[in-house]
Structure formats: C-alpha cells, structure tokens
Tab-separated table of C-alpha atoms in Angstrom:
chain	number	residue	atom	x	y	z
A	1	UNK	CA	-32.302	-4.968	10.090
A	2	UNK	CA	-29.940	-3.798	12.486
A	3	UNK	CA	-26.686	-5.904	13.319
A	4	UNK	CA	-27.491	-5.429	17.260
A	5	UNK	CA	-30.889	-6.236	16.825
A	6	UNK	CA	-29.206	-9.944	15.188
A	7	UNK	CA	-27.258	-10.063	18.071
A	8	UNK	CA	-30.362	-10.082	20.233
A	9	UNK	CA	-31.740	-12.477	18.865
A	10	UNK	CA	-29.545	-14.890	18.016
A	11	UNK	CA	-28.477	-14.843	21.740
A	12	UNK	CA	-32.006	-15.077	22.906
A	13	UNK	CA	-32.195	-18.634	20.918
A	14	UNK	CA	-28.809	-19.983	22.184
A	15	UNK	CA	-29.464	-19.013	25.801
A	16	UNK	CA	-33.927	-19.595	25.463
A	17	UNK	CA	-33.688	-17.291	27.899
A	18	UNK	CA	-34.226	-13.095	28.290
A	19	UNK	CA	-32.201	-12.755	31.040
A	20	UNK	CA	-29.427	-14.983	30.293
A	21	UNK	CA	-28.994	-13.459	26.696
A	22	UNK	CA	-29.377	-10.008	28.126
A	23	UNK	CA	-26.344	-10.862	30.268
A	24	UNK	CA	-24.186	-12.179	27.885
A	25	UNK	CA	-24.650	-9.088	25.875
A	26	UNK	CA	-24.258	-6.906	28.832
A	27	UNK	CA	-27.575	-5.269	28.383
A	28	UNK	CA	-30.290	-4.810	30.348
A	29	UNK	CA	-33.101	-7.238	30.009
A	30	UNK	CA	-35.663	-3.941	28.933
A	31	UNK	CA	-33.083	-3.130	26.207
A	32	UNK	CA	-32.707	-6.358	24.543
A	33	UNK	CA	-36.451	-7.030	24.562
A	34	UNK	CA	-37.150	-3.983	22.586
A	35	UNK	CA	-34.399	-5.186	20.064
A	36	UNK	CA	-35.906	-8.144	19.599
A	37	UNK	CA	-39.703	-6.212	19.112
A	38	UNK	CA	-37.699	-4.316	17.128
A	39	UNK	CA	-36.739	-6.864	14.660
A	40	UNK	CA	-40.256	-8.653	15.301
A	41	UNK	CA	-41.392	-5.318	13.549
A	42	UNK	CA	-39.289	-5.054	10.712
A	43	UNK	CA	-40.114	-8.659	9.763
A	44	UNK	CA	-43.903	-8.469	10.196
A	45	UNK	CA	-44.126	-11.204	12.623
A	46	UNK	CA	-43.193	-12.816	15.692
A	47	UNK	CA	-40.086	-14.887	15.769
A	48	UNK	CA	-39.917	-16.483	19.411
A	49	UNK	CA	-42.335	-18.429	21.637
A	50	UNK	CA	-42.709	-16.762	24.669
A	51	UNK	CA	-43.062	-19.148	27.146
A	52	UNK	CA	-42.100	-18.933	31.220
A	53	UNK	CA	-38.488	-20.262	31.374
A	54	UNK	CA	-38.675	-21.772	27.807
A	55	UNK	CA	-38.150	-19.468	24.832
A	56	UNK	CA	-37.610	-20.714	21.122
A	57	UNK	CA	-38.128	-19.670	17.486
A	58	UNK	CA	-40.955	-19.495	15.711
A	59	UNK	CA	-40.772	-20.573	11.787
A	60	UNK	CA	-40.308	-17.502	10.773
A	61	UNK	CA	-37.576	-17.309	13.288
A	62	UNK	CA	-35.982	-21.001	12.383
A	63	UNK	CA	-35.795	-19.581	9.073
A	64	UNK	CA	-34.082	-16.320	10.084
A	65	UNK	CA	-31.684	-17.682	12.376
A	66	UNK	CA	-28.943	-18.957	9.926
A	67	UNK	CA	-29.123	-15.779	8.181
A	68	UNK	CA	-28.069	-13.846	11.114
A	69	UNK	CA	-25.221	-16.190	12.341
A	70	UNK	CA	-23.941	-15.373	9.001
A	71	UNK	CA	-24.000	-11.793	8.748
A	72	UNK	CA	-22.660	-11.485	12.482
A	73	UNK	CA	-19.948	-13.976	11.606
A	74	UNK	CA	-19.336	-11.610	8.504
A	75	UNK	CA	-19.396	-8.359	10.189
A	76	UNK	CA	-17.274	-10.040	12.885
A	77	UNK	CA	-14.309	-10.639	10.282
A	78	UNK	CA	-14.585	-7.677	8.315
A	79	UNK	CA	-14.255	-6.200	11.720
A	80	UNK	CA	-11.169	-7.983	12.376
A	81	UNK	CA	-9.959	-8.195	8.499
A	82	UNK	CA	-10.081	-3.802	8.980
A	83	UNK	CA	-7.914	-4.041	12.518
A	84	UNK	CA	-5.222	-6.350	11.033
A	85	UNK	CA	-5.053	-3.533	8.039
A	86	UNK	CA	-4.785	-0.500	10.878
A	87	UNK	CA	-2.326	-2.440	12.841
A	88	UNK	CA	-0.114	-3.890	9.215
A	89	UNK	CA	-0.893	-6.671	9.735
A	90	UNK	CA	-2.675	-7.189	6.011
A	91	UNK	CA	-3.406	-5.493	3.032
A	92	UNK	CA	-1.392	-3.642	-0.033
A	93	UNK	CA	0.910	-1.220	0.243
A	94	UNK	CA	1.980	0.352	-3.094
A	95	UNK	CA	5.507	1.910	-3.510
A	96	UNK	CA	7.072	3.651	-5.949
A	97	UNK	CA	10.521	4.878	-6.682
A	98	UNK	CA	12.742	5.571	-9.492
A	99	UNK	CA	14.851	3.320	-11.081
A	100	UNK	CA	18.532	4.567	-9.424
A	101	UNK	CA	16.540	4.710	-5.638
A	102	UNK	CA	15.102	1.415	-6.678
A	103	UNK	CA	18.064	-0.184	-6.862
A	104	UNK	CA	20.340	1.526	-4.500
A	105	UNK	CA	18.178	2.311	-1.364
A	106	UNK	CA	14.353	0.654	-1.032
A	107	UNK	CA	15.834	-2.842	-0.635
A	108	UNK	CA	17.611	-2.843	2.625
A	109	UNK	CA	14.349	-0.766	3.640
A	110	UNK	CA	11.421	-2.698	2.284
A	111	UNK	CA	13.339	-5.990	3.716
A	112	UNK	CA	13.251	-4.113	7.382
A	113	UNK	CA	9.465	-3.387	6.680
A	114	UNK	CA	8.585	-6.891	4.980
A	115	UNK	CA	10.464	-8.383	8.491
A	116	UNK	CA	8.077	-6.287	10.535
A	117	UNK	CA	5.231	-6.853	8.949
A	118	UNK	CA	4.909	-9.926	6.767
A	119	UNK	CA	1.308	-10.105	5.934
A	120	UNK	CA	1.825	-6.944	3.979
A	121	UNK	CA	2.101	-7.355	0.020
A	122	UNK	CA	4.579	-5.239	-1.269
A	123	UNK	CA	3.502	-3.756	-4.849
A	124	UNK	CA	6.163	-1.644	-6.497
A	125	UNK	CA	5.938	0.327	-9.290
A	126	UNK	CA	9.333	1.762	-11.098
A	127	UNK	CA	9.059	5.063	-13.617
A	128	UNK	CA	10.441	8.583	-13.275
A	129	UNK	CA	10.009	11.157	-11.042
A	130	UNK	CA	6.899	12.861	-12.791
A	131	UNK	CA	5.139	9.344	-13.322
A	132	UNK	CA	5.384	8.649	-10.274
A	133	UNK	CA	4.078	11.794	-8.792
A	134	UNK	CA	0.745	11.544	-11.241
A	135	UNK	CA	0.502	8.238	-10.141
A	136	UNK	CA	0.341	9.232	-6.029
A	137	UNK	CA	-1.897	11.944	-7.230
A	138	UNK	CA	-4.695	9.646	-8.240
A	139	UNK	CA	-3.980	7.183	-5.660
A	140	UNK	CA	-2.858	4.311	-7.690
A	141	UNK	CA	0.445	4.666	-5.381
A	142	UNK	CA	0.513	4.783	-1.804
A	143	UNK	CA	4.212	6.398	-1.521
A	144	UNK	CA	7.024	7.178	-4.356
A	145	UNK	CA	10.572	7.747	-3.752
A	146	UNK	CA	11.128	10.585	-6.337
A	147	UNK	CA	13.592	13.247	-7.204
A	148	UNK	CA	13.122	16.828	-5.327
A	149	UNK	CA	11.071	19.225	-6.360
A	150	UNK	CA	7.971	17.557	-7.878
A	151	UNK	CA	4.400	19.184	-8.457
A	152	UNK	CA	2.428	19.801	-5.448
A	153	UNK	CA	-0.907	18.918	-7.269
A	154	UNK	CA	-2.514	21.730	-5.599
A	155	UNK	CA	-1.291	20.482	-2.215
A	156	UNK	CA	-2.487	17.305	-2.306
A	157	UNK	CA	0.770	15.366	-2.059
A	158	UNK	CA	3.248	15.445	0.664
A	159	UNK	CA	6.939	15.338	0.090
A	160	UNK	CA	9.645	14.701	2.661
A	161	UNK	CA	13.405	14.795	2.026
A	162	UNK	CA	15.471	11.814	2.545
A	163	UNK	CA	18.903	12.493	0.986
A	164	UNK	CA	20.828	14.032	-1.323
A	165	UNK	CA	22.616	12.352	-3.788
A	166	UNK	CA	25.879	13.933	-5.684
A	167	UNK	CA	25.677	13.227	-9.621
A	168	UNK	CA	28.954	11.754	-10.839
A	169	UNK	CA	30.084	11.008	-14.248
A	170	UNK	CA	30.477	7.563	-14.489
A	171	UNK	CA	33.122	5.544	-16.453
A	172	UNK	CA	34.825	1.555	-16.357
A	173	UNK	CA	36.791	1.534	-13.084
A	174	UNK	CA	39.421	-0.491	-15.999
A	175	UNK	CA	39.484	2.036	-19.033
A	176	UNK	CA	40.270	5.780	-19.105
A	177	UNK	CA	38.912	8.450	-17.544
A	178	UNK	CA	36.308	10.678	-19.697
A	179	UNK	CA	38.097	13.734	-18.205
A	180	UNK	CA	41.009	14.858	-16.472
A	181	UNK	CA	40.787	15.787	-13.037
A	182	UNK	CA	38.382	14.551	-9.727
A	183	UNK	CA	35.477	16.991	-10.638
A	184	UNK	CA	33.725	18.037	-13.788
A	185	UNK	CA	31.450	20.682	-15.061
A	186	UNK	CA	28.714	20.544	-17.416
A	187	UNK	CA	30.877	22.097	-20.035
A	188	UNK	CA	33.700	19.112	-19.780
A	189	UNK	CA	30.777	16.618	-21.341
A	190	UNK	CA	31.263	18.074	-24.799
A	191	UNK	CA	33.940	15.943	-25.898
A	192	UNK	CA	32.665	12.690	-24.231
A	193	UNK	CA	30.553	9.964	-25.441
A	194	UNK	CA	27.773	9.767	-23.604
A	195	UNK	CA	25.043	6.483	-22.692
A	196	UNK	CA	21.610	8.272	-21.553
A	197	UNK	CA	18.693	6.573	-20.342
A	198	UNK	CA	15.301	6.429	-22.211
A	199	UNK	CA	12.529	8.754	-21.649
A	200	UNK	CA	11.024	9.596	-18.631
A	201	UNK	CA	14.222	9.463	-16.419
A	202	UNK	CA	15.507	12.467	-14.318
A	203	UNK	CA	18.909	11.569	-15.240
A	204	UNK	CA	18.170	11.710	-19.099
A	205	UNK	CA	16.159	15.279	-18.578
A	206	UNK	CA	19.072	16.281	-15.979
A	207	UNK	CA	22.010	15.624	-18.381
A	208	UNK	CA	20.727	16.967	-21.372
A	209	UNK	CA	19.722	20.576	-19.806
A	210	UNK	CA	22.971	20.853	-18.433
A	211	UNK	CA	24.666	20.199	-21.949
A	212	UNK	CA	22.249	22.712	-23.265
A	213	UNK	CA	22.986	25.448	-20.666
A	214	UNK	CA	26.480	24.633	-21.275
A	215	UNK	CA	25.964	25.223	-25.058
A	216	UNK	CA	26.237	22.620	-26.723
A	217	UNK	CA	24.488	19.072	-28.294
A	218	UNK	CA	26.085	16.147	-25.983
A	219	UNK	CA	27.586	13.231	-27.796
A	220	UNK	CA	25.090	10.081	-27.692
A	221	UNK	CA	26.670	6.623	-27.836
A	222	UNK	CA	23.515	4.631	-26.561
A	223	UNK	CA	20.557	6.148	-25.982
A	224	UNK	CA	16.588	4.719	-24.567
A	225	UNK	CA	17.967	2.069	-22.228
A	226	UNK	CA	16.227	0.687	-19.179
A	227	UNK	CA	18.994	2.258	-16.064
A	228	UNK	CA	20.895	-1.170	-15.233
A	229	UNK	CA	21.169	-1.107	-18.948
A	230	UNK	CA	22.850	2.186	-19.004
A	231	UNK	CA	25.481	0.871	-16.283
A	232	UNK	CA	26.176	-2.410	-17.774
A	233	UNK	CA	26.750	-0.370	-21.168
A	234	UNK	CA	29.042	1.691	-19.099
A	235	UNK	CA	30.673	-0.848	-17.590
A	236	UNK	CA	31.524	-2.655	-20.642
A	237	UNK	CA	33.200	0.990	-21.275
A	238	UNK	CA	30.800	1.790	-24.599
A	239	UNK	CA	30.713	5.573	-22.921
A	240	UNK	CA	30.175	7.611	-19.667
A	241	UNK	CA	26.735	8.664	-18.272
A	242	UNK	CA	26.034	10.912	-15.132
A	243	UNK	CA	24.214	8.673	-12.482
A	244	UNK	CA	23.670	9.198	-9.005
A	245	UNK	CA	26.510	8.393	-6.234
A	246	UNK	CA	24.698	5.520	-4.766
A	247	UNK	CA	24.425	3.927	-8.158
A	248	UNK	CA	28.521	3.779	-8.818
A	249	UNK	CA	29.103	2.896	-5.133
A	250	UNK	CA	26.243	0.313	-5.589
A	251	UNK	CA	28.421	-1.421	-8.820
A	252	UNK	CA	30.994	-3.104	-6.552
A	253	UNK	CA	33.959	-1.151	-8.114
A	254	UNK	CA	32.870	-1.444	-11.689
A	255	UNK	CA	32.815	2.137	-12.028
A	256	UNK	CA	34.421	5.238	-11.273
C-alpha cells in the first residue's frame, strides 16, 4: 500500500464523493479513481459502494479505514518531527571539547545556541583531544572542540581553527613565582614542582615532551587529576602546571 493511495481513499469516505475528494487533494478525478482501483487491487476486493451521488465503504473498507487515518496521521508527524530537526528545532546535538575549552569557551557559546534553539538537547562529552577525534570518527559525536592538529581519519573529519591559545605556567597569584622573569622556556621547568593532569590530556602529553626535549625528567608534585583539580591544587600553591591562557584568566585572579 501506497501512502497516496490512503490518502485517496480516506478522502473519498469523508467527502462520499469522487469529485469532491479529488478536489481536496488537488487531483484530477481520473487520477484519484485509479488510486483507489489501485488499492482495491492490492487488497483483493472492493472497498466503496459506488453509488450516483452516494459513495461509502464496504466492510472490507470500514475495516481499513482506521488503519489508514493512522498511518497518514503517522507519516504526517514524522514528516513534521524531520522539519523541526532540519530547521533546530528538535533533536540531539552531541558536543565535545576538552576539558580547558570546556570550561573556558563552550559556555558563553552553547548558552547563545541553547537561546536560539531551545528544543535542542545539548549532550556533551569531555576527554582529550585524540578521544575526542575517535569519537567524531565513528559518529558518536556530532562536533569536538580539540587541540590542532588531530588525525584526519582518511579525510573523513573536518577541522576548522578557532583560536590560539598561549600556554602559561601557572602559579598562586599569593605565593612565589616558579621562575624569575615574565616568560619561560621549557628548560626553566627543571627545578619546579610540577601538578600534571591524568592521562589522556594534551596538556599532560604537551608538558612532558617539552621537559624531555629539554633534557630532563620534570618534577611531579600531583599527578592523574581531573583539570579543575589540577588548578585548585595550584591554587592552593601545592606546585605550578602549564595550562592554557584562558584557563588562568578564567580563575578570577587566583593565578598567575
């Protein structure tokens, strides 16, 4: 059974009438006629009495009729339920980021979007840079916020700068400074004490490289925390870790 072929006939019924139906369709009256054969067909029997003026079901047709109001009422709103996706007006959208771009930039952002479009359910999904990426590449994320450059999974993904983002080292804005001076290179780190992040963070993988290029193993006060963790441990001035500008700006002065 055809959905237009439903549509003939359930509008032949309401109107009892060929030509009225065929109007209210905006058909011609030869068109809709064959529908309805059509359908006559496919069940193996008639389902209207054909009389002058006066057309109504058969049994078989009393019997199909509340069938088809309910699969055009359900095509109708899937229909509808697939143009208030296209035009955001429902559905899922799935965002990732990491943990510092979490914090420090999707808020304002995914406020402005959940303002716009409030039907939307925002599902976010916090990891590293290369979790995040696998996870776009087998669709269980819609978008990711990640850390330049990332795998191009044969070309499959998509990547378009947003920022960049100066890497500080970070101390308490009320203790001393880890080293002297406004600026710091990878080789100053050897005599700090250092908080890194756990696994799977860019800053973690960033930091230690750059102690290993600089030659030599970094000195780890805390290490495997969760990022806020890592700033609040910095705060509390338990050691220095290199974070992101946005981060430090983002800690109202608690850092420097």
């Amino acid at each position: 059974m055809q959905l237009q072929q439903l549509a003939c006939f359930v509008a032949v019924v309401d109107e009892a009438h060929f030509t009225r139906a065929a109007q209210r369709l905006h058909l011609a009256q030869p068109s809709l006629s064959a529908q309805v054969r059509s359908l006559e067909r496919e069940v193996g029997g008639p389902l209207l009495h054909r009389r002058r003026g006066d057309v109504r079901p058969t049994e078989a047709g009393e019997r199909l009729l509340p069938y088809a109001r309910r699969i055009l009422a359900d095509a109708a709103a899937a229909s509808a339920e697939m143009r208030r996706v296209r035009g955001l007006e429902t559905g899922v959208l799935r965002v990732g980021a990491t943990p510092s771009a979490g914090t420090a930039l999707l808020p304002p952002v995914l406020r402005r979007f959940h303002d716009a479009h409030p039907g939307v359910v925002l599902h976010l999904a916090e990891a590293g840079s290369r979790d995040l990426v696998e996870q776009l590449a087998v669709g269980a994320l819609d978008l990711a916020v990640v850390v330049l450059p990332v795998a191009a999974h044969g070309g499959a993904l998509a990547t378009t700068p947003l920022l960049r983002d100066a890497l500080v080292l970070a101390s308490a804005a009320d203790g001393p400074a880890p080293v002297a001076g406004p600026s710091a290179a990878a080789g100053d780190l050897a005599d700090v004490e250092l908080v890194l992040p756990g696994q799977g963070y860019d800053l973690r993988a960033t930091t230690l490289a750059a102690c290993a290029a600089a030659g030599f193993e970094p000195r780890v006060v805390a290490d495997g925390g969760e990022l806020d963790v890592v700033v609040a441990l910095v705060r509390a001035g338990v050691g220095a870790a290199v974070l992101p500008r946005t981060v430090v700006d983002g800690a109202g002065g608690a850092l420097r």
